[in-house]
C-alpha positions as CSV (number, residue, x, y, z in Angstrom):
1,M,26.3,11.5,60.7
2,M,23.0,13.3,61.0
3,Q,24.1,15.9,58.4
4,R,25.1,13.1,55.9
5,W,21.7,11.4,56.4
6,T,19.9,14.7,55.8
7,L,22.0,15.4,52.7
8,S,21.3,12.0,51.3
9,T,17.6,12.3,52.0
10,L,17.5,15.6,50.3
11,I,19.3,14.3,47.2
12,I,16.9,11.3,47.0
13,F,13.9,13.7,47.4
14,L,15.2,16.0,44.6
15,L,15.7,13.1,42.3
16,F,12.3,11.7,43.0
17,S,10.7,15.2,42.6
18,T,12.4,15.7,39.2
19,N,11.2,12.3,38.0
20,T,7.6,13.1,38.9
21,L,7.7,16.3,36.8
22,A,8.0,14.2,33.6
23,T,5.0,14.7,31.3
24,T,3.7,12.2,28.7
25,L,1.7,13.8,25.9
26,K,-0.6,11.2,24.5
27,I,-1.3,11.8,20.7
28,A,-3.7,10.0,18.5
29,T,-3.9,9.7,14.7
30,V,-5.7,7.7,12.0
31,A,-2.4,7.5,10.1
32,P,-1.3,3.8,10.1
33,E,1.8,2.6,11.8
34,G,4.8,2.8,9.4
35,S,3.3,5.8,7.5
36,F,5.6,8.9,6.9
37,W,3.8,10.9,9.6
38,T,4.0,8.2,12.4
39,T,7.6,7.4,11.5
40,E,8.8,11.0,11.6
41,M,6.8,11.8,14.8
42,R,8.3,8.9,16.6
43,K,11.8,10.2,15.7
44,A,10.7,13.7,16.9
45,A,9.4,12.1,20.2
46,E,12.8,10.5,20.8
47,T,14.6,13.9,20.1
48,I,12.3,15.7,22.5
49,A,12.7,13.1,25.2
50,A,16.5,13.4,24.8
51,K,16.6,17.2,24.7
52,T,14.4,17.5,27.8
53,S,16.2,14.8,29.7
54,G,13.1,12.7,29.8
55,R,10.9,15.5,31.2
56,V,8.6,15.4,28.0
57,K,7.6,12.2,26.4
58,I,5.2,11.8,23.5
59,K,3.2,8.6,23.1
60,I,1.7,8.0,19.6
61,Y,-1.6,6.0,19.1
62,P,-1.7,5.3,15.4
63,G,-4.1,3.6,13.0
64,G,-7.3,5.0,14.6
65,V,-7.0,2.8,17.7
66,M,-8.4,5.8,19.7
67,G,-11.4,6.1,17.3
68,N,-12.2,8.8,14.8
69,E,-11.5,12.5,15.1
70,R,-14.6,13.2,17.2
71,S,-13.8,10.4,19.6
72,V,-10.2,11.8,19.9
73,L,-11.6,15.2,20.7
74,R,-13.9,13.7,23.4
75,K,-10.9,11.9,25.0
76,I,-8.9,15.1,24.9
77,R,-11.7,17.0,26.8
78,I,-11.6,14.4,29.6
79,G,-7.8,14.2,29.7
80,Q,-7.4,10.7,28.4
81,L,-5.6,12.1,25.4
82,H,-3.7,15.4,25.0
83,G,-3.7,16.0,21.2
84,G,-4.0,14.5,17.8
85,M,-3.4,14.8,14.1
86,F,-6.6,16.2,12.6
87,T,-8.1,17.3,9.3
88,G,-9.7,20.8,9.1
89,G,-13.1,19.2,9.2
90,G,-12.1,17.1,12.2
91,L,-11.8,20.1,14.3
92,E,-15.0,21.7,13.1
93,D,-16.6,21.5,16.5
94,V,-13.6,23.3,18.1
95,S,-12.4,25.8,15.6
96,P,-14.7,25.7,12.5
97,N,-12.7,28.2,10.4
98,L,-9.9,25.6,10.0
99,R,-12.1,23.9,7.4
100,L,-12.2,26.9,5.1
101,Y,-9.3,25.6,3.0
102,S,-11.2,22.4,2.5
103,L,-14.4,23.8,1.2
104,P,-15.4,21.8,-1.9
105,L,-14.0,23.2,-5.2
106,F,-12.5,26.2,-3.4
107,F,-9.1,25.9,-5.0
108,S,-8.3,24.9,-8.6
109,S,-4.6,24.4,-8.2
110,Y,-1.7,24.1,-5.7
111,D,-0.6,27.6,-6.8
112,E,-3.9,29.0,-5.6
113,A,-3.6,27.1,-2.3
114,D,-0.1,28.3,-1.7
115,Y,-1.1,31.9,-2.4
116,I,-4.0,31.9,0.1
117,R,-2.1,30.0,2.8
118,R,0.8,32.5,2.9
119,T,-1.7,35.1,4.1
120,F,-4.2,33.0,6.2
121,D,-2.1,30.2,7.9
122,P,-1.1,32.6,10.7
123,E,-4.7,33.8,11.2
124,L,-6.0,30.2,11.4
125,K,-3.3,29.1,13.9
126,E,-4.1,32.2,16.0
127,R,-7.8,31.4,16.0
128,L,-7.1,27.8,16.9
129,A,-5.1,29.1,19.9
130,Q,-8.1,31.2,20.9
131,D,-10.2,28.0,20.8
132,G,-7.9,26.3,23.2
133,F,-5.4,24.3,21.1
134,I,-1.7,24.8,20.3
135,S,-0.7,24.1,16.7
136,F,2.7,23.5,15.3
137,G,1.8,24.2,11.7
138,L,-0.5,23.1,8.9
139,A,0.5,20.3,6.6
140,E,-0.9,19.8,3.2
141,G,-2.5,16.4,2.6
142,G,-3.1,16.9,-1.2
143,F,-6.2,17.4,-3.2
144,G,-9.1,15.0,-2.6
145,M,-10.6,13.8,-5.8
146,F,-13.7,11.8,-6.7
147,M,-13.0,8.1,-7.1
148,G,-15.6,5.4,-8.0
149,N,-16.4,2.4,-10.1
150,D,-18.1,4.4,-12.9
151,P,-16.8,7.4,-14.9
152,I,-17.4,10.7,-13.0
153,H,-17.9,13.7,-15.3
154,G,-20.6,16.1,-14.3
155,V,-23.6,16.3,-12.0
156,K,-25.5,13.7,-14.1
157,D,-22.9,11.0,-13.1
158,L,-23.2,11.9,-9.4
159,R,-26.9,12.0,-8.8
160,G,-28.2,9.3,-6.5
161,K,-24.7,7.8,-5.9
162,K,-23.7,7.1,-2.4
163,V,-20.7,9.1,-1.4
164,W,-18.6,8.8,1.8
165,V,-18.5,11.9,4.0
166,P,-16.4,12.1,7.1
167,E,-18.5,11.5,10.2
168,G,-19.6,14.8,11.7
169,D,-18.5,17.0,8.7
170,R,-21.7,19.0,8.2
171,V,-20.2,21.4,5.6
172,Y,-19.0,18.6,3.3
173,Y,-22.3,16.7,3.9
174,S,-24.3,19.8,2.7
175,A,-22.1,20.3,-0.3
176,M,-22.5,16.7,-1.4
177,K,-26.2,16.9,-1.0
178,A,-26.2,20.0,-3.3
179,L,-24.5,17.9,-6.0
180,G,-27.4,15.4,-5.8
181,L,-25.3,12.7,-4.1
182,S,-26.5,10.6,-1.2
183,P,-24.0,11.2,1.7
184,V,-23.0,8.3,3.9
185,P,-21.3,9.5,7.1
186,L,-18.6,7.0,8.2
187,P,-15.4,7.2,10.3
188,I,-12.4,6.9,8.0
189,T,-11.6,3.4,9.4
190,D,-14.9,2.0,8.1
191,V,-14.7,3.3,4.5
192,L,-12.9,0.3,3.0
193,T,-15.6,-2.0,4.4
194,G,-18.2,0.5,3.0
195,L,-16.7,0.2,-0.5
196,Q,-16.5,-3.6,-0.2
197,T,-20.1,-4.0,0.8
198,G,-21.6,-1.4,-1.6
199,L,-22.6,0.9,1.2
200,V,-20.5,3.5,-0.6
201,D,-20.1,4.1,-4.3
202,I,-17.8,7.1,-4.4
203,V,-15.1,8.4,-2.1
204,A,-13.1,11.7,-2.3
205,T,-9.5,11.4,-1.2
206,S,-6.0,12.2,-2.2
207,P,-4.0,9.7,-4.2
208,I,-1.8,8.9,-1.2
209,G,-4.9,8.5,1.0
210,A,-6.3,6.0,-1.5
211,L,-3.1,4.0,-1.3
212,V,-2.6,4.2,2.5
213,F,-6.1,3.1,3.3
214,Q,-6.2,0.6,0.3
215,W,-9.3,2.2,-1.2
216,Q,-7.7,2.0,-4.7
217,T,-8.5,-1.8,-4.6
218,R,-12.2,-1.0,-4.7
219,V,-12.4,1.8,-7.3
220,K,-11.6,2.1,-11.0
221,Y,-11.9,5.8,-12.0
222,I,-10.5,9.0,-10.6
223,A,-11.7,12.5,-11.6
224,T,-8.6,14.6,-11.5
225,T,-10.4,17.9,-10.7
226,P,-9.3,19.1,-7.3
227,L,-12.4,18.6,-5.2
228,T,-11.2,19.5,-1.7
229,Y,-7.9,20.6,-0.4
230,I,-6.9,18.4,2.5
231,I,-5.1,19.9,5.4
232,G,-3.6,18.3,8.4
233,I,-3.2,20.0,11.8
234,F,-1.3,18.6,14.7
235,A,-3.0,20.1,17.7
236,I,-2.3,19.8,21.5
237,D,-4.7,20.8,24.2
238,Q,-3.4,24.2,25.5
239,R,-4.0,23.1,29.1
240,A,-1.6,20.1,28.7
241,F,1.0,22.1,26.8
242,K,1.1,24.9,29.4
243,K,2.0,22.4,32.1
244,L,5.4,22.1,30.5
245,S,8.1,24.6,31.5
246,A,8.8,27.5,29.2
247,D,12.1,25.9,28.2
248,D,10.4,22.6,27.4
249,Q,7.7,24.2,25.4
250,K,10.4,25.9,23.4
251,I,12.1,22.6,22.8
252,V,8.9,20.9,21.6
253,R,8.3,23.8,19.2
254,E,11.8,23.8,17.9
255,V,11.6,20.1,17.1
256,I,8.1,19.8,15.7
257,E,7.6,23.1,13.7
258,P,10.3,22.3,11.2
259,L,8.9,18.8,10.9
260,F,5.6,20.3,9.7
261,V,7.3,22.4,7.1
262,N,8.9,19.2,5.8
263,F,5.5,17.4,5.9
264,D,4.0,20.2,3.9
265,K,6.6,19.8,1.1
266,Q,7.0,16.1,1.2
267,N,3.3,15.3,1.1
268,R,2.9,17.2,-2.2
269,L,5.7,15.1,-3.8
270,D,4.3,11.9,-2.3
271,N,0.8,12.7,-3.8
272,Q,2.3,13.3,-7.2
273,A,4.1,9.9,-7.0
274,A,0.9,8.3,-5.6
275,L,-1.2,9.5,-8.6
276,K,1.3,8.0,-11.0
277,T,1.1,4.7,-9.0
278,L,-2.7,4.6,-9.2
279,I,-2.5,5.1,-13.0
280,D,0.2,2.5,-13.3
281,Q,-2.1,0.1,-11.3
282,G,-4.8,0.6,-13.9
283,M,-7.0,3.4,-12.5
284,V,-8.5,5.4,-15.3
285,T,-8.3,9.2,-15.0
286,I,-11.3,11.4,-16.0
287,D,-10.6,15.0,-17.0
288,Q,-13.8,16.9,-16.5
289,S,-14.7,19.7,-18.9
290,K,-14.7,23.4,-18.0
291,E,-18.5,23.4,-18.2
292,E,-18.8,20.4,-15.9
293,I,-16.5,21.9,-13.3
294,T,-18.4,25.2,-13.5
295,E,-21.7,23.4,-12.8
296,L,-20.2,21.5,-9.8
297,R,-18.7,24.7,-8.4
298,T,-21.9,26.7,-8.8
299,L,-23.9,24.1,-6.9
300,T,-21.4,23.6,-4.0
301,H,-20.9,27.4,-3.7
302,G,-24.7,27.8,-3.1
303,A,-24.6,25.3,-0.3
304,I,-21.5,27.0,1.2
305,E,-23.1,30.4,1.0
306,E,-26.1,29.1,2.9
307,L,-23.9,27.6,5.6
308,S,-21.9,30.8,6.0
309,Q,-25.2,32.7,6.5
310,N,-26.0,30.2,9.3
311,G,-22.8,30.7,11.1
312,F,-21.0,27.4,10.4
313,F,-17.8,29.4,10.0
314,D,-16.7,33.0,9.9
315,R,-18.4,34.5,6.9
316,E,-16.2,37.5,6.7
317,L,-13.0,35.4,6.8
318,W,-14.4,33.2,4.0
319,L,-15.2,36.3,1.9
320,Q,-11.7,37.7,2.5
321,M,-10.2,34.4,1.2
322,E,-12.6,34.5,-1.8
323,N,-11.7,38.1,-2.6
324,D,-8.0,37.3,-2.5
325,L,-8.5,34.3,-4.6
326,H,-10.5,36.3,-7.2
327,T,-7.7,38.9,-7.3
328,Y,-5.1,36.1,-7.8
329,R,-7.0,34.5,-10.7
330,K,-7.4,37.9,-12.4
331,Q,-3.7,38.5,-12.2
332,H,-2.8,35.0,-13.4
333,G,-5.5,34.5,-16.0
334,G,-7.4,31.9,-13.9
């Protein structure tokens, strides 16, 4: 009888212990509920929970309910959250080199972005790991383009206009100042209100971003020149991730990494479709001249050069990217 009682107690103890080993990773994003990202991540969370027998659960906080990217980072540092979906600029305080792809007027086309990313994606992921975060891949968010209620050609159309800049993005702020714009830092969740009240005249976002956040209802013109290459990074605090067993870490990677390859491809298709939708809804496209683009690029490059000198990101890494891009353009007549 004693042996049976001891065996039963042991089984109950083991079951209880196994249950306490379950880990819930709390992830925040500004992407709204029902968006492609949140829908696919919820499916991935179900798959991970099933494959780990409930040991690893992922809880998604969508729609900016946990605040902007800086707020999410603060909550990760104190353990309230464990990760998030960020833009390169959103992780500027943690791993500033992630924002290199998004430097204003850095890329002229998707082909250029693809070429540079093949070489530098692994480098940026490694640097992010050194800065304390695990990444499962980078996902293209499309090209941000100037949108406003007046035609946007060259510098003369920008001077004095109020442009939204993501709160805390010092590089983008400086670049917009260099163009003669008046930057208005706001969290992304406040931009629509800013457009409605006249606090903001111009935004720069991808076509799909304009539709998702409904900014297209407040602007009439879109300058089709690629202004900034938007990149998304799903990053989890290394401390939280390393609490998972090696087997469970492998499962999480095996589920999420292919998902980001799919995000990367699907987002480009979605942005192409979104641009057509914006035009069909009446938004007028502005094709800037070569001279206008050159003037914009010259001014922003000067601001970026100064920031690199002041250590806002790794100057040598930036120069490597610029050199590779120059080589690519020579080979392809760019």
